[in-house]
JSON list of C-alpha atoms in Angstrom, two decimals:
[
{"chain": "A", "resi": 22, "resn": "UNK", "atom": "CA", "xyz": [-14.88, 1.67, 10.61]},
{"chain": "A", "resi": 23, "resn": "UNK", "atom": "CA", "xyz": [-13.48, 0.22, 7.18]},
{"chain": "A", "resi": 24, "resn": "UNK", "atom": "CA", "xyz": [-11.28, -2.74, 6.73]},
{"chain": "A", "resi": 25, "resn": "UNK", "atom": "CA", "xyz": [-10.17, -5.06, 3.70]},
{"chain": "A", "resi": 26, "resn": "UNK", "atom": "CA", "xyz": [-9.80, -8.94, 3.96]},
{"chain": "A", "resi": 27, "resn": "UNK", "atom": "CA", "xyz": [-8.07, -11.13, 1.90]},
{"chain": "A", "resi": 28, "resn": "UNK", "atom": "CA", "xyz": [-8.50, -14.56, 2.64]},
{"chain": "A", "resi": 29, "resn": "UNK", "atom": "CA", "xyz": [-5.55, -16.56, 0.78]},
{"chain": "A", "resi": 30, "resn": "UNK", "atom": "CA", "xyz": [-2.14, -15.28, 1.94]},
{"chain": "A", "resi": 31, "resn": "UNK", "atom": "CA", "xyz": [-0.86, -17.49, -0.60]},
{"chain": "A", "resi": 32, "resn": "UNK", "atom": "CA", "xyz": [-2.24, -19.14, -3.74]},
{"chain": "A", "resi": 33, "resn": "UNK", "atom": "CA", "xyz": [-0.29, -21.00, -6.38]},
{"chain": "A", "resi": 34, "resn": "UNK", "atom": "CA", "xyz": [-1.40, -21.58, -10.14]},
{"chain": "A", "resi": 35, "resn": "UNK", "atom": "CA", "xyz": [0.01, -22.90, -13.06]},
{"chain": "A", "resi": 36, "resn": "UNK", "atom": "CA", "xyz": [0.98, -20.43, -15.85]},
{"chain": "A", "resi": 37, "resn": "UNK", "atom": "CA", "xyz": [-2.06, -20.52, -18.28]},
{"chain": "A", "resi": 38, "resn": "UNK", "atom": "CA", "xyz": [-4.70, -20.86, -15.75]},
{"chain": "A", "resi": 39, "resn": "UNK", "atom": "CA", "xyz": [-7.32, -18.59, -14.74]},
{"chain": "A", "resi": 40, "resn": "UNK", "atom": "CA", "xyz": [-6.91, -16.40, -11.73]},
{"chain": "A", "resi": 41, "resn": "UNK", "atom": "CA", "xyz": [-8.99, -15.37, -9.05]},
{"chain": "A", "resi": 42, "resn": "UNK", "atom": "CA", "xyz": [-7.82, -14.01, -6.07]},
{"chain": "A", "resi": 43, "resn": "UNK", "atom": "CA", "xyz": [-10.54, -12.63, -3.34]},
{"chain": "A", "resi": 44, "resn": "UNK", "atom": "CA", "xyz": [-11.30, -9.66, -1.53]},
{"chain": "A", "resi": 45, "resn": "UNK", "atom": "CA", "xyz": [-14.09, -8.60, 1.05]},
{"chain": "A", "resi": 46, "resn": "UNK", "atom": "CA", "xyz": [-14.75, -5.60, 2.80]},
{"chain": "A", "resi": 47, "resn": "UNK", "atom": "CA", "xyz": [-16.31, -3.90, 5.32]},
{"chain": "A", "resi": 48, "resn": "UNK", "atom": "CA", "xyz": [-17.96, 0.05, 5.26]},
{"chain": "A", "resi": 49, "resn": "UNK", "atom": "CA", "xyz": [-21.72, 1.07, 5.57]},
{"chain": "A", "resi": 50, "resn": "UNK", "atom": "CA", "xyz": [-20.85, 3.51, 2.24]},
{"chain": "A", "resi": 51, "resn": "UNK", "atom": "CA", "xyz": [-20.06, 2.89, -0.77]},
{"chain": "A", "resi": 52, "resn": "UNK", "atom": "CA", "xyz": [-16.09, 2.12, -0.72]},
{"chain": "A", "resi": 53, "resn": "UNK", "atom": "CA", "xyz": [-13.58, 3.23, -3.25]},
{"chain": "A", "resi": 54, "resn": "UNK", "atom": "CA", "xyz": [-11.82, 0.15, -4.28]},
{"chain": "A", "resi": 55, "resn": "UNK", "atom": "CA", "xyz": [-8.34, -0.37, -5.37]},
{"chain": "A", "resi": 56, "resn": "UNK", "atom": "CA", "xyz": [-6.28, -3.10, -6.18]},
{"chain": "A", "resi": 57, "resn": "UNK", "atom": "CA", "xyz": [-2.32, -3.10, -6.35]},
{"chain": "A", "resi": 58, "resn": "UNK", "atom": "CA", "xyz": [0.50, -4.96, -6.94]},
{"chain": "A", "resi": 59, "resn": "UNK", "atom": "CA", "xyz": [4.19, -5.27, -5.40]},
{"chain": "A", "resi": 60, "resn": "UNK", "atom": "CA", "xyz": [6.89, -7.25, -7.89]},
{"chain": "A", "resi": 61, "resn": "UNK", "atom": "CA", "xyz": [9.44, -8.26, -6.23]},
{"chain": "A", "resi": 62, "resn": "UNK", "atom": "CA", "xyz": [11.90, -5.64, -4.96]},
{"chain": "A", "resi": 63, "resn": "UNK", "atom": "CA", "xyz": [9.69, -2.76, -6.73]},
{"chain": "A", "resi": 64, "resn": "UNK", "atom": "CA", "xyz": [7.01, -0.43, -5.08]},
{"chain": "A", "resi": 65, "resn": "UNK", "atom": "CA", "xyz": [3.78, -1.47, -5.38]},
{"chain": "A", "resi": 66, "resn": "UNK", "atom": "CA", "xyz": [1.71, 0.12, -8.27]},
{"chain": "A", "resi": 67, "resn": "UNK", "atom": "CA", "xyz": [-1.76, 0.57, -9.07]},
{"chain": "A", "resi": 68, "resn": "UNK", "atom": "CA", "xyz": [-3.08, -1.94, -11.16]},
{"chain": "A", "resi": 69, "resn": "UNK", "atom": "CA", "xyz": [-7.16, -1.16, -11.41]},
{"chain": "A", "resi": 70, "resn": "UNK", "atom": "CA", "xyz": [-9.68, 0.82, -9.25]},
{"chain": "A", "resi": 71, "resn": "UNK", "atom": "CA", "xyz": [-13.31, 1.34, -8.95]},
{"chain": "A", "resi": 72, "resn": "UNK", "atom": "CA", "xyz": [-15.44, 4.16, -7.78]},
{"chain": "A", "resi": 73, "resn": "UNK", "atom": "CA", "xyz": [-18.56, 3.79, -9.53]},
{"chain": "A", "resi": 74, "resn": "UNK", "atom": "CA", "xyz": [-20.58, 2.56, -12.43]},
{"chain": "A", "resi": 75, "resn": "UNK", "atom": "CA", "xyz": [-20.18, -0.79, -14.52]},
{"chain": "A", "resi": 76, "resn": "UNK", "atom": "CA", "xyz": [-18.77, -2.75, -11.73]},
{"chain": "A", "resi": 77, "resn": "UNK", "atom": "CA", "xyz": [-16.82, -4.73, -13.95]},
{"chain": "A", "resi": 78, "resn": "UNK", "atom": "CA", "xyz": [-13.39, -2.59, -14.10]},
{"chain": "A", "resi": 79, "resn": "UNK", "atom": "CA", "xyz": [-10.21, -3.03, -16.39]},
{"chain": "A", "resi": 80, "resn": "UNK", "atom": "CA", "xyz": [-6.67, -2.82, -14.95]},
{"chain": "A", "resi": 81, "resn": "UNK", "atom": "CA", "xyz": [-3.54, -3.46, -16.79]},
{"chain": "A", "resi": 82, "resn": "UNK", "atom": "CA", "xyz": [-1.65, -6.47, -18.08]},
{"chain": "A", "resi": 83, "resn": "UNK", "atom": "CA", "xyz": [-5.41, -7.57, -18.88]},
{"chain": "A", "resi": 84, "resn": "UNK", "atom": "CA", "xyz": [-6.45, -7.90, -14.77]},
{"chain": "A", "resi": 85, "resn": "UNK", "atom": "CA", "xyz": [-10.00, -7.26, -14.59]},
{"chain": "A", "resi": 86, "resn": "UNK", "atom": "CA", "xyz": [-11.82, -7.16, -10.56]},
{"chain": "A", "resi": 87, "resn": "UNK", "atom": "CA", "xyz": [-15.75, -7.15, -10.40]},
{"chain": "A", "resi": 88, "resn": "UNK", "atom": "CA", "xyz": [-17.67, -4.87, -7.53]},
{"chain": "A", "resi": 89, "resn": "UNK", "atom": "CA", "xyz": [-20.24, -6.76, -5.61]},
{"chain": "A", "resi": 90, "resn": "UNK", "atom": "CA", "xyz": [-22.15, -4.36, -3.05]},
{"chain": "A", "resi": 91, "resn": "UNK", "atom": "CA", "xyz": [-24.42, -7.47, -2.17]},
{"chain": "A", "resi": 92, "resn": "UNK", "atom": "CA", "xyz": [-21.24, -9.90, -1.53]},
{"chain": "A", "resi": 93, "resn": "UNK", "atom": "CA", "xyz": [-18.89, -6.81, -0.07]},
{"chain": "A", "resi": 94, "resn": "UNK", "atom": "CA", "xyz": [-16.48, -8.16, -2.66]},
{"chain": "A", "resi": 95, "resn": "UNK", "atom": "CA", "xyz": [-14.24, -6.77, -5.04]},
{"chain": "A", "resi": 96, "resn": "UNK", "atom": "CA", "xyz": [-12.40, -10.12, -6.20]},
{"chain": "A", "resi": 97, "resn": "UNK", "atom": "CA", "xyz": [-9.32, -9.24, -8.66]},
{"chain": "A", "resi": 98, "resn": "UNK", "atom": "CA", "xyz": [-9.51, -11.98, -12.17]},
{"chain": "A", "resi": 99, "resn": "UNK", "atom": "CA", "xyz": [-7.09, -12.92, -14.55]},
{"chain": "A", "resi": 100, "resn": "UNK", "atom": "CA", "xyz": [-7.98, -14.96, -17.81]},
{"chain": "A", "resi": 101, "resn": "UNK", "atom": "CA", "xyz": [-4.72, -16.71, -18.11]},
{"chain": "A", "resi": 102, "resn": "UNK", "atom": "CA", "xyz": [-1.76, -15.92, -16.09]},
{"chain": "A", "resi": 103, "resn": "UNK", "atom": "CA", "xyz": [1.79, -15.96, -17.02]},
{"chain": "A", "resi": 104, "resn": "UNK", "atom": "CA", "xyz": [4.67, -16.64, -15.04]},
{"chain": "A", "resi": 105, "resn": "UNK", "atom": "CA", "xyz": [5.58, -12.46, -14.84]},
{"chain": "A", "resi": 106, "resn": "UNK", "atom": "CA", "xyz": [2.15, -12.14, -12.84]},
{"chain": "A", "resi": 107, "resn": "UNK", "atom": "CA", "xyz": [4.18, -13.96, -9.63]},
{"chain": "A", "resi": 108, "resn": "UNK", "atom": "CA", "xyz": [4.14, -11.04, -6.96]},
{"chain": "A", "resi": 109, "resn": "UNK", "atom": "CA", "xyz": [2.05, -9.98, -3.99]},
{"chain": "A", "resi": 110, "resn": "UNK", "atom": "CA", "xyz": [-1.32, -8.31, -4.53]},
{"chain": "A", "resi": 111, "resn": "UNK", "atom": "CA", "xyz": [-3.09, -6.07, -2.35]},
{"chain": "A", "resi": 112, "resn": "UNK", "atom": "CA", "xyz": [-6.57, -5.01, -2.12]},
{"chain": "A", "resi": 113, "resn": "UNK", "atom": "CA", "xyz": [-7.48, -1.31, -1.02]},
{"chain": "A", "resi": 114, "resn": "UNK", "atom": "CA", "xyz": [-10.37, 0.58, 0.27]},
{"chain": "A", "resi": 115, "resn": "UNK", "atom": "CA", "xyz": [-10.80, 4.12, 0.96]},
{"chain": "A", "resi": 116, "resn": "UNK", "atom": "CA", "xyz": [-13.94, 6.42, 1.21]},
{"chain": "A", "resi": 117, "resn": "UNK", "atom": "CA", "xyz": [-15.15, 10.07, 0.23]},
{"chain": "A", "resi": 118, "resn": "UNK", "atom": "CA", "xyz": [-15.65, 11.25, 4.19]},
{"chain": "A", "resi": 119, "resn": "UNK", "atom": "CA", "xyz": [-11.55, 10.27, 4.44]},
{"chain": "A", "resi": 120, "resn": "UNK", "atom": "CA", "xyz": [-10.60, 10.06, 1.09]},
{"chain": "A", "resi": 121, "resn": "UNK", "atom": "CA", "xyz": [-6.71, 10.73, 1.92]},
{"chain": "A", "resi": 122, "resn": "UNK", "atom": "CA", "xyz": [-6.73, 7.29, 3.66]},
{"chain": "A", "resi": 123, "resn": "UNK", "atom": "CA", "xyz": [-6.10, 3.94, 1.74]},
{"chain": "A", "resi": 124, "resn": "UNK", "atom": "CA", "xyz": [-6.92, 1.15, 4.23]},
{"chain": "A", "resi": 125, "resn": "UNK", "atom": "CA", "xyz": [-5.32, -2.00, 2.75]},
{"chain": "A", "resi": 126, "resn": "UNK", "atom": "CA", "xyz": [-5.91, -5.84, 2.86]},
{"chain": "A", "resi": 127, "resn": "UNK", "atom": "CA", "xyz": [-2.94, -8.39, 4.19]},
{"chain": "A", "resi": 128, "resn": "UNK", "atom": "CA", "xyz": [-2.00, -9.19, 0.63]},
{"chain": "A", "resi": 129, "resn": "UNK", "atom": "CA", "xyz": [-1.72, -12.58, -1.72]},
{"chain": "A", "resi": 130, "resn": "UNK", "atom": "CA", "xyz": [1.05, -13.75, -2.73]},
{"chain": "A", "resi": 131, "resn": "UNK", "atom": "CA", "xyz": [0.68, -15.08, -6.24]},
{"chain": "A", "resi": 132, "resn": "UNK", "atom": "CA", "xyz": [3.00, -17.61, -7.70]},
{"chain": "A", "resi": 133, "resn": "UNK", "atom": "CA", "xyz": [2.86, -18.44, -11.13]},
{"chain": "A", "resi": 134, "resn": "UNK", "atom": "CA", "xyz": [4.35, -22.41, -12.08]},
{"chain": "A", "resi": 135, "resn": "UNK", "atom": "CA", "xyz": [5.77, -23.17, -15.18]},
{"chain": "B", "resi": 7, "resn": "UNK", "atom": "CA", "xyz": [7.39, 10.66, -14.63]},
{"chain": "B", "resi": 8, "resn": "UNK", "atom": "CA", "xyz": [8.53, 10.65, -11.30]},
{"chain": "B", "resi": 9, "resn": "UNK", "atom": "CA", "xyz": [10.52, 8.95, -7.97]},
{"chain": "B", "resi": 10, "resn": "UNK", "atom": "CA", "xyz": [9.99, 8.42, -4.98]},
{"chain": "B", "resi": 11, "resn": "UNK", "atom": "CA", "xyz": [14.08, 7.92, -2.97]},
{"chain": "B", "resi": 12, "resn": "UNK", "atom": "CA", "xyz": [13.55, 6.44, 0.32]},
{"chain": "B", "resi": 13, "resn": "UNK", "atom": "CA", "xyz": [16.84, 6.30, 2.02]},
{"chain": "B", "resi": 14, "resn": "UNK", "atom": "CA", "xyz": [18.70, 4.54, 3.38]},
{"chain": "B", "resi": 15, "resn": "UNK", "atom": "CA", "xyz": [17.48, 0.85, 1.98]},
{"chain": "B", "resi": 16, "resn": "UNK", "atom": "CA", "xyz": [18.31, -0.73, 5.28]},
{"chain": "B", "resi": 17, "resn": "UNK", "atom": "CA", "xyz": [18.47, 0.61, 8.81]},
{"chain": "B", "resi": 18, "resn": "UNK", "atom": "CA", "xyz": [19.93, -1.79, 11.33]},
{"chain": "B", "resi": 19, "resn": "UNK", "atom": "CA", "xyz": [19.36, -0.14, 15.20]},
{"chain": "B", "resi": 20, "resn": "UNK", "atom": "CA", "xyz": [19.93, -0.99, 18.69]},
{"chain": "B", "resi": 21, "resn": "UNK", "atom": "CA", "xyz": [16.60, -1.04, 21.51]},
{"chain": "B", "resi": 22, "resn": "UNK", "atom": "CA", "xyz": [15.92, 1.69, 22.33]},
{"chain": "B", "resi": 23, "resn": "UNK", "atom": "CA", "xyz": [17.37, 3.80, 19.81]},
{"chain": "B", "resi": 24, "resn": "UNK", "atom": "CA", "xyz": [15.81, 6.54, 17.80]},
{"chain": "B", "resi": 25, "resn": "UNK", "atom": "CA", "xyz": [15.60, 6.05, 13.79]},
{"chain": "B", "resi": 26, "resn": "UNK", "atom": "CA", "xyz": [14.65, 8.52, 11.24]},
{"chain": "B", "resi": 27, "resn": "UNK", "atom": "CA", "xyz": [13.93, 7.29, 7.64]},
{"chain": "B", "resi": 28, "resn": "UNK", "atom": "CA", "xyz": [13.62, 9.75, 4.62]},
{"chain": "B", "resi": 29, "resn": "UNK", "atom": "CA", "xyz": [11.67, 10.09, 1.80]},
{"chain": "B", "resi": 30, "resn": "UNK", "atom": "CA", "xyz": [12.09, 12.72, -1.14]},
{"chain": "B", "resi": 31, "resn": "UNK", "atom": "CA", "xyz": [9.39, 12.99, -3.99]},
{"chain": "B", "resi": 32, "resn": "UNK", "atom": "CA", "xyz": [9.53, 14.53, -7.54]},
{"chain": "B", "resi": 33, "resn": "UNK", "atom": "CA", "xyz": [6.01, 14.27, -8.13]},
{"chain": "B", "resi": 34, "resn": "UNK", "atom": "CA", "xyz": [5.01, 17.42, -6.86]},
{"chain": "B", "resi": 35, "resn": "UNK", "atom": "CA", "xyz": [2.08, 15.59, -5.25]},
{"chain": "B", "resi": 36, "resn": "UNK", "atom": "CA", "xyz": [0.81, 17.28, -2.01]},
{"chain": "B", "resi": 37, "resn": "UNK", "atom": "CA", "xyz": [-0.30, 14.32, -0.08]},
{"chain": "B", "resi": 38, "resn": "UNK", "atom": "CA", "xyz": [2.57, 11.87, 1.15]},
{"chain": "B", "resi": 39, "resn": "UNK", "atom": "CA", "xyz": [2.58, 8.84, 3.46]},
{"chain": "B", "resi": 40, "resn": "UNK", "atom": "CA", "xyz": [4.21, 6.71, 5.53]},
{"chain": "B", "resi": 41, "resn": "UNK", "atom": "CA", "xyz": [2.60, 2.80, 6.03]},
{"chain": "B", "resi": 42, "resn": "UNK", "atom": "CA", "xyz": [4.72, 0.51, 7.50]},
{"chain": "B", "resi": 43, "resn": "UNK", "atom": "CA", "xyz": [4.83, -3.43, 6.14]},
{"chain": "B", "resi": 44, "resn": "UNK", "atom": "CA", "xyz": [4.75, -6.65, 7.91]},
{"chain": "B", "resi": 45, "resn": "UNK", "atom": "CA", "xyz": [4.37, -10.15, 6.88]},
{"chain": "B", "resi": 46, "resn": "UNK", "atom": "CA", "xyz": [1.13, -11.29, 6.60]},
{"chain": "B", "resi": 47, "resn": "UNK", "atom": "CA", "xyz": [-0.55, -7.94, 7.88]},
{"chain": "B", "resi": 48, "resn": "UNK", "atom": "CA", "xyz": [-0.24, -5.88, 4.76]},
{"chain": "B", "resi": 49, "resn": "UNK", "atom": "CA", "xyz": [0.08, -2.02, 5.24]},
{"chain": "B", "resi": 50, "resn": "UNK", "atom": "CA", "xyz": [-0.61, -0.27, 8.08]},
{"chain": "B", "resi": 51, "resn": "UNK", "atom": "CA", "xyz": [-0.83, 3.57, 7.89]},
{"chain": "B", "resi": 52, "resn": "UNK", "atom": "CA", "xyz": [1.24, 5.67, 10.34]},
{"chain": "B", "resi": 53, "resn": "UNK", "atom": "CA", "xyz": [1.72, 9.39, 9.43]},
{"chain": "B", "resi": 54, "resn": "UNK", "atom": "CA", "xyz": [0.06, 10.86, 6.73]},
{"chain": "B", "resi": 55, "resn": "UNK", "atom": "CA", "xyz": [0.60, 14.88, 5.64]},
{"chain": "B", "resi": 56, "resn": "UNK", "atom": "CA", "xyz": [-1.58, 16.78, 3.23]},
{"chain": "B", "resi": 57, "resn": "UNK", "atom": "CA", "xyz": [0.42, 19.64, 2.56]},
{"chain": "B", "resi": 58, "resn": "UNK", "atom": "CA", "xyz": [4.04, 21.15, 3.89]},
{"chain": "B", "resi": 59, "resn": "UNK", "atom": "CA", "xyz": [3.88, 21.43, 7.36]},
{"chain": "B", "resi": 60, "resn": "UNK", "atom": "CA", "xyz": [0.97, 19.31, 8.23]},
{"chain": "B", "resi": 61, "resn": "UNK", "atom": "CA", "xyz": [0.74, 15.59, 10.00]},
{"chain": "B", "resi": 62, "resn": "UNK", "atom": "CA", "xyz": [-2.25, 13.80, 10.26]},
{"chain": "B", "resi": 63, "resn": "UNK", "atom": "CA", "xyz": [-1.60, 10.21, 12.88]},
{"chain": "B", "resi": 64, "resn": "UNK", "atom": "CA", "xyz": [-2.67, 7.27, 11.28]},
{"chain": "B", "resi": 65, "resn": "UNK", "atom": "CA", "xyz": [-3.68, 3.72, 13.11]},
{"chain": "B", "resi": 66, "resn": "UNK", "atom": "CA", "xyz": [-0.18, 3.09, 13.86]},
{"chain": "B", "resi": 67, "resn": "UNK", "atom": "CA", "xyz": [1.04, 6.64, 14.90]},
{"chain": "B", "resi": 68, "resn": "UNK", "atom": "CA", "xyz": [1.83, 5.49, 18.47]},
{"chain": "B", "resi": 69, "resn": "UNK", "atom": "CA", "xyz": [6.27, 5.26, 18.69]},
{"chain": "B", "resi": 70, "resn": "UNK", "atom": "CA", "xyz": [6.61, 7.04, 15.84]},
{"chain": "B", "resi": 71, "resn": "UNK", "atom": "CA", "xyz": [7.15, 11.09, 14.89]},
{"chain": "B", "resi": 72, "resn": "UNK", "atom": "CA", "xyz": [7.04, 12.49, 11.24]},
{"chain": "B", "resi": 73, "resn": "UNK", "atom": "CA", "xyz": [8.03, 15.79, 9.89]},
{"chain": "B", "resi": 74, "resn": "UNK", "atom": "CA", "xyz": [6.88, 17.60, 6.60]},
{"chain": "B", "resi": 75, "resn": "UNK", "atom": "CA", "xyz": [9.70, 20.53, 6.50]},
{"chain": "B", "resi": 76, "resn": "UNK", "atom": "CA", "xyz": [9.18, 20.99, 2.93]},
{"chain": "B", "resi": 77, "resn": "UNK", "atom": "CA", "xyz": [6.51, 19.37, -0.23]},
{"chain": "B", "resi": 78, "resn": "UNK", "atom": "CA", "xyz": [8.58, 17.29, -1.27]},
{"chain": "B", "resi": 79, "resn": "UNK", "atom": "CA", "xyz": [10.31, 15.15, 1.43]},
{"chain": "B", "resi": 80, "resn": "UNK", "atom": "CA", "xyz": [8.58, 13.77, 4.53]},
{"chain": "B", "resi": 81, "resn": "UNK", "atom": "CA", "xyz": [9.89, 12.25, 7.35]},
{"chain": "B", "resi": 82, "resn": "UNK", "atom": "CA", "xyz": [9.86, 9.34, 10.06]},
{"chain": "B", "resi": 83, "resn": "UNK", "atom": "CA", "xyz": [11.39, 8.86, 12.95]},
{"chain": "B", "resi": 84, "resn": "UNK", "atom": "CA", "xyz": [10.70, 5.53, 15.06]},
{"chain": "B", "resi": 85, "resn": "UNK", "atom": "CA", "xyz": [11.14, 6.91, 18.94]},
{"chain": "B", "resi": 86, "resn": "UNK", "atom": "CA", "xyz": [12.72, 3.96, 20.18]},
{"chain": "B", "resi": 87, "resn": "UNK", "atom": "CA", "xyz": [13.32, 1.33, 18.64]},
{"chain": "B", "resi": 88, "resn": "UNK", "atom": "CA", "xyz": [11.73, -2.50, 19.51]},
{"chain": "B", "resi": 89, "resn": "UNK", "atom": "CA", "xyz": [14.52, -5.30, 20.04]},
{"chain": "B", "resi": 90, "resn": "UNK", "atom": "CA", "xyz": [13.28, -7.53, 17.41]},
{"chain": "B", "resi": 91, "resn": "UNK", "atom": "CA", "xyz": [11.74, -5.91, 15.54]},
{"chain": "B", "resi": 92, "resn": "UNK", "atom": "CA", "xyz": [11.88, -6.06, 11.86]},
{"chain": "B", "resi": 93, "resn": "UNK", "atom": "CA", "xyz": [9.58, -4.61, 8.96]},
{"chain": "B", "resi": 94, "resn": "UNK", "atom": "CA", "xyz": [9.73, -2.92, 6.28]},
{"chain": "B", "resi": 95, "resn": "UNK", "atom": "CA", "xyz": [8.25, 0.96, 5.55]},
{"chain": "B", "resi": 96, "resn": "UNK", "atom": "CA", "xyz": [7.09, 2.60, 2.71]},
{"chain": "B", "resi": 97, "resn": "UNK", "atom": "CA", "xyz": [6.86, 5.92, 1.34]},
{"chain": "B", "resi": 98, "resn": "UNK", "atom": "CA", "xyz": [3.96, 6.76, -0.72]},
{"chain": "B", "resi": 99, "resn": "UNK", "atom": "CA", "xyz": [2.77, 10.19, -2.47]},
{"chain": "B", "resi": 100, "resn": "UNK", "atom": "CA", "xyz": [-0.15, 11.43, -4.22]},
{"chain": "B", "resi": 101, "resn": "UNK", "atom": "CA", "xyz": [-2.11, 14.50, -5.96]},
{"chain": "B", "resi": 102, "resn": "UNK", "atom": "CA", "xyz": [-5.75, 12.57, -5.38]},
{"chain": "B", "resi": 103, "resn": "UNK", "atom": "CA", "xyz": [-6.78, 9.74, -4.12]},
{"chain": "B", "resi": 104, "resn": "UNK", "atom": "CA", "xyz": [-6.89, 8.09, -7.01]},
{"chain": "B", "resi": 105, "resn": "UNK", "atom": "CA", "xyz": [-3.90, 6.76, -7.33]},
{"chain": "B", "resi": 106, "resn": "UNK", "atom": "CA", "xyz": [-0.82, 6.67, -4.66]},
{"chain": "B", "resi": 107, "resn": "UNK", "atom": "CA", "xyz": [3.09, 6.40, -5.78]},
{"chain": "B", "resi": 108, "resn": "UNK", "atom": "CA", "xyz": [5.09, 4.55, -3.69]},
{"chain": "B", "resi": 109, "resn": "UNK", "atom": "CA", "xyz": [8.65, 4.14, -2.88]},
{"chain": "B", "resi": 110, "resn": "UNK", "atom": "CA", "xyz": [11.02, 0.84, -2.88]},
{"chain": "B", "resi": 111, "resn": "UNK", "atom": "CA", "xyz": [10.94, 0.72, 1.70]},
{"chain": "B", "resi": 112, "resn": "UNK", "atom": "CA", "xyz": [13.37, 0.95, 3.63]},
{"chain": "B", "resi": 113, "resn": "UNK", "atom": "CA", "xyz": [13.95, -2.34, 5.56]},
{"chain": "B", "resi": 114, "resn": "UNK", "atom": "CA", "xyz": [14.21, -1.66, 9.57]},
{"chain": "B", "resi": 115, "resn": "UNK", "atom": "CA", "xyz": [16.14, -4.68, 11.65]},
{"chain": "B", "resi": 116, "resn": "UNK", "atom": "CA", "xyz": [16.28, -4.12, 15.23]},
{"chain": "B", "resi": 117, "resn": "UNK", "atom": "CA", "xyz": [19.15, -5.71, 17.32]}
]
């Protein structure tokens, strides 16, 4: 069975700062990994995935997230934030046998201080 | 580019009543969903459907029914409805796995 943890329900960083918010998961294959984001009152929308090669990845608005098989990780970075990134982030995992299936993490909520 | 309309926005019910939410997508995609949303336990899949016609349960499939009449709209219908309950369920479509579309919920509040 697959499933997607993300530690921090809630994290809280001042606008300029570096982000990192975590992810860890659990499958015997290799996972396709997604992460996405929900603004407030807006669907969520993909922001990067990561099937295979250079397990560094690049999303949009400059959000990068780094594969690790070794740490089961798949940790979603910003450089520096700005107050716009404030919203809930979700980590996703789904896998060639099921491919139709997204299992998803409990989310982050991200909020961005002035 | 396309929608997805989930209707209505917000579906107040009585226990023990039976709820249908819609969903209608432009996309064209053939794969839609249904995950429902609670606080603090991210998305939990309920009905998904890979083509017109088809249903495939999910984790969550138990209280629920969904119908896929035609491509583009899929349906849910909670069986009977929890007092208390409250969450909030999305709509999602998609041509691949690759990337899934989703739609703004609709936000279920249970008397």
């Amino acid at each position: 069975a697959q499933s997607v943890t993300q530690p921090d329900a809630r994290v809280t960083v001042s606008e300029g700062a570096s982000l990192q918010l975590r992810c860890k998961y659990s499958y015997s294959a290799t996972p396709y990994l997604f992460w996405y984001v929900q603004y407030p009152r807006q669907g969520l929308q993909l922001l990067l995935k990561y099937y295979s090669g250079d397990p560094v990845v690049q999303g949009v608005n400059s959000f990068e997230a780094e594969f690790s098989k070794s740490n089961s990780s798949f940790h979603l970075q910003k450089a520096s934030v700005h107050w716009s990134d404030s919203a809930v982030y979700f980590c996703a995992l789904t896998s060639m046998s099921n491919y139709n299936v997204l299992y998803f993490g409990s989310g982050t909520k991200l909020t961005v201080e002035p | 580019g396309g929608i997805i309309t989930q209707t209505p926005k917000f579906l107040i019910g009585q226990e023990g009543q039976k709820l249908t939410l819609k969903c209608q997508q432009n996309f064209n995609h053939d794969t839609m969903y249904w995950y429902r949303q609670d606080s603090g336990k991210g998305l939990r899949l309920i009905y998904y459907s890979i083509t017109e016609n088809d249903l495939q349960k999910g984790d969550l499939s138990e209280g629920y029914d969904a119908s896929r009449e035609k491509k583009s709209s899929f349906s849910l219908t909670v069986t009977s409805a929890q007092k208390n309950e409250m969450a909030v369920f999305l709509c999602a479509s998609s041509s691949t796995n690759e990337r899934l579309f989703f739609g703004h919920g609709t936000k279920l509040s249970v008397l």
